[in-house]
Tab-separated table of C-alpha atoms in Angstrom:
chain	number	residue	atom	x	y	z
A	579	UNK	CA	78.707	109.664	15.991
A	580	UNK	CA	79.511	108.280	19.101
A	581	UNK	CA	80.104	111.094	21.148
A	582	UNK	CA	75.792	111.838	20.222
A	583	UNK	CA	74.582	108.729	21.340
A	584	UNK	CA	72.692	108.842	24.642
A	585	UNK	CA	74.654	106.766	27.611
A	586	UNK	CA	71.967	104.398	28.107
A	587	UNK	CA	71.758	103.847	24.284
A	588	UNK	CA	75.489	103.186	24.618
A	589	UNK	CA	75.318	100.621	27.130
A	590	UNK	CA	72.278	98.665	25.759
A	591	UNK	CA	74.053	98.544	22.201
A	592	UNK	CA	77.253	97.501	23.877
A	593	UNK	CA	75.470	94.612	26.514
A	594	UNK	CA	73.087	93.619	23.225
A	595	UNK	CA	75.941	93.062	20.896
A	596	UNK	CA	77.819	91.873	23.321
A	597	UNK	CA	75.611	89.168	24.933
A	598	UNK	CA	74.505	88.229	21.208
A	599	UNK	CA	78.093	87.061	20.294
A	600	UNK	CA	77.850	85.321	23.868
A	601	UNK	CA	74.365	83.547	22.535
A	602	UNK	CA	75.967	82.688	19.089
A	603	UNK	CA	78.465	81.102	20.637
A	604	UNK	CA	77.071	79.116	23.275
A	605	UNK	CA	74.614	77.929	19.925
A	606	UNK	CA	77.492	76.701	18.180
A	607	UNK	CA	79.448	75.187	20.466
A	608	UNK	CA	76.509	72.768	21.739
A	609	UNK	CA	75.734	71.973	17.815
A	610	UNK	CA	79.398	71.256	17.137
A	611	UNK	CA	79.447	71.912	13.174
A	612	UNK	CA	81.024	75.260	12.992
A	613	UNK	CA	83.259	75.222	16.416
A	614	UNK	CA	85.570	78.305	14.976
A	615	UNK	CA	82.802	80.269	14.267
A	616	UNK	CA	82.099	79.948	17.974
A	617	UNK	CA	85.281	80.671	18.830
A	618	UNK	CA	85.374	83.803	16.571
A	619	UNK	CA	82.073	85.249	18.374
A	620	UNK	CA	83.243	84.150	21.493
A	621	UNK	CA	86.127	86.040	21.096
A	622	UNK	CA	84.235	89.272	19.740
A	623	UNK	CA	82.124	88.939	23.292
A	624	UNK	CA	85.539	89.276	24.852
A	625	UNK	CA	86.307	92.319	22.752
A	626	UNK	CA	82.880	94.160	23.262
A	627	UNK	CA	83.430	93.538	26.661
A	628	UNK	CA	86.555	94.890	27.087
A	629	UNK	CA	85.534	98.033	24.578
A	630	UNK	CA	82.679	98.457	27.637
A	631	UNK	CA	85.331	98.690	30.517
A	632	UNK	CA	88.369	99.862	29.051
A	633	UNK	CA	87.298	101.449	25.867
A	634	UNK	CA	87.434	105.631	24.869
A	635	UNK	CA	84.047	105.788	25.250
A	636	UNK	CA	84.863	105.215	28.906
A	637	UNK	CA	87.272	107.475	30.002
A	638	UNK	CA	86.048	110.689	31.259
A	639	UNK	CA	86.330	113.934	28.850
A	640	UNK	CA	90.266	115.059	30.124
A	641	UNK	CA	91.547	111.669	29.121
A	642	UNK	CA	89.790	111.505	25.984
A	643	UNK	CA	92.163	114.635	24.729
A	644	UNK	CA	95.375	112.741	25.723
A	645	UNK	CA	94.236	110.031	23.080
């Protein structure tokens, strides 16, 4: 569960998976045979890193409730 996971676990599993999709698609792109699949974890960066600033896991306890 989420809500169990340390905060500094949290933000090295979000920056690693995030930074990964980054890495996979920088790989891609320069090799040029699978240029959606680089799109697709470029985008998924993008996602991670808006889950990491915007997501639930981000708000503080009061605005979790709301949700």
């Amino acid at each position: 569960h989420w809500d169990q996971i340390s905060k500094l676990a949290k933000l090295v599993l979000l920056f690693g998976a995030m930074w990964t999709a980054y890495g996979l698609s920088a790989y891609f792109f320069r090799r040029g045979d699978r240029p959606s699949f680089a799109v697709a974890m470029l985008l998924l960066g993008v996602i991670l890193n808006t889950q990491r600033t915007w997501g639930r896991a981000a708000l503080p306890a009061p605005a979790r409730e709301r949700w």
